[in-house]
Coordinates of C-alpha atoms in Angstrom, one line a residue:
X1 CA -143.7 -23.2 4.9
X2 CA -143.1 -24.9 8.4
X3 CA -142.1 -22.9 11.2
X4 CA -139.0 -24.0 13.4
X5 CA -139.2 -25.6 16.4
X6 CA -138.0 -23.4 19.3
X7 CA -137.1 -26.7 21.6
X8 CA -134.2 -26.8 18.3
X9 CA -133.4 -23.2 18.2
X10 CA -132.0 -23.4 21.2
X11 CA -129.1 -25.8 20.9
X12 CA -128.9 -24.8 17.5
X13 CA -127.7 -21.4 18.7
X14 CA -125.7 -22.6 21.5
X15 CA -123.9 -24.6 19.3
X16 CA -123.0 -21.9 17.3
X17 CA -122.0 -19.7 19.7
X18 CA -119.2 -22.1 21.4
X19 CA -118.0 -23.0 18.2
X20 CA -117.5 -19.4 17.3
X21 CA -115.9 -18.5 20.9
X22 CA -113.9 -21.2 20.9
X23 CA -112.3 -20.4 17.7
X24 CA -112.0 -16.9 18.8
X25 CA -110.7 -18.0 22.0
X26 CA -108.1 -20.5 20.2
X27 CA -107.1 -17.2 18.4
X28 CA -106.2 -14.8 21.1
X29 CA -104.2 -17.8 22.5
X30 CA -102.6 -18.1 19.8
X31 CA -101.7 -14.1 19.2
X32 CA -100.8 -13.9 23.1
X33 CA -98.5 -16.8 23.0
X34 CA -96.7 -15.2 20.1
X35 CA -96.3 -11.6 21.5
X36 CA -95.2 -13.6 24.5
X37 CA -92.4 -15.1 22.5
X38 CA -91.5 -11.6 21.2
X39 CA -92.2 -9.3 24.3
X40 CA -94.9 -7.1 22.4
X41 CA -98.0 -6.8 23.5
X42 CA -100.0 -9.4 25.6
X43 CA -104.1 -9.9 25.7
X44 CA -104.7 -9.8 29.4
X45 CA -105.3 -12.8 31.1
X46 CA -108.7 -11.3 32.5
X47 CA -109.2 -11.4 28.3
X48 CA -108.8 -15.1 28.0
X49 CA -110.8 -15.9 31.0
X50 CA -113.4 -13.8 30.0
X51 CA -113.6 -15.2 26.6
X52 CA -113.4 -18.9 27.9
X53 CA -116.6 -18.1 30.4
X54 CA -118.5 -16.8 27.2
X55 CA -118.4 -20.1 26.0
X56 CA -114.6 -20.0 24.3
X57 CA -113.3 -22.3 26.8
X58 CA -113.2 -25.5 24.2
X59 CA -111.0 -23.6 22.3
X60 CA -109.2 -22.6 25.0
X61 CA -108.8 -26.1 26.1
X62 CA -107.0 -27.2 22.9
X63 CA -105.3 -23.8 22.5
X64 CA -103.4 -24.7 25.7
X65 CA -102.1 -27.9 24.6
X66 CA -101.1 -26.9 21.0
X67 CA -99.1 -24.1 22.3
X68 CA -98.5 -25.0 25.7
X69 CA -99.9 -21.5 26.8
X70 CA -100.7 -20.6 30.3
X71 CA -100.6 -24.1 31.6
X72 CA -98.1 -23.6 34.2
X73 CA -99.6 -20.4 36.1
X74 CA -101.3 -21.9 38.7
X75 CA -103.6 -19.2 39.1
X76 CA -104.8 -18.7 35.7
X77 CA -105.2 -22.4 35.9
X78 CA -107.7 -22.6 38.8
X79 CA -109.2 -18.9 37.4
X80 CA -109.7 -21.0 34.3
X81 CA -111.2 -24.2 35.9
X82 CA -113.8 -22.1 38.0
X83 CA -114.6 -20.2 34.8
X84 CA -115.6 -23.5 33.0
X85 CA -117.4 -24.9 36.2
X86 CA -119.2 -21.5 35.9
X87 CA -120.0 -21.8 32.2
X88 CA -121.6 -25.6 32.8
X89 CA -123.7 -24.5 35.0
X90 CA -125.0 -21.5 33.5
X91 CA -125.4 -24.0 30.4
X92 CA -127.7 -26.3 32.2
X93 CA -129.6 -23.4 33.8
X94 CA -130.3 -22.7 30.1
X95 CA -130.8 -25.8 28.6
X96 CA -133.4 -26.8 31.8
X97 CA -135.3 -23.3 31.4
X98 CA -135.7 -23.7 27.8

């Protein structure tokens, strides 16, 4: 039995993690932009950001121009830039310490 090597691990897991974010992320979207349509309930936009910097922010990408959700805000929109600015370079950090 051969043992993994760590150097794959790593992406491996990263992988993983932004796909599963991101189709979390795509979800909340999705449930907010509903709610939105019905006045219930919303997920806070803090929410969304937060999931986007915890890698969701693919999802949130395509999420945005499937349902044309929270594109016009202008201050979610630069709160969402910085957030994936600030998830790239917490990526590298990662992948160059690894």
């Amino acid at each position: 039995m051969s043992a993994i090597d760590p150097r794959l691990l790593i992406p491996g897991l990263l992988l993983m993690v932004y796909a599963i974010m991101s189709l979390v992320t795509l979800c909340m979207y999705a449930i907010d932009k509903s709610a939105a349509g019905k006045r219930g309930p919303r997920i806070s936009e803090r929410t969304l950001l937060l999931c986007g910097l915890a890698g969701g922010w693919p999802g949130a990408v395509v999420a945005q121009s499937i349902f044309r959700h929270k594109t016009q805000k202008t201050s979610f929109r630069r709160a969402f830039f910085a957030t994936i600015i600030l998830n790239l370079v917490l990526l590298i950090a990662v992948i160059v310490i690894s």
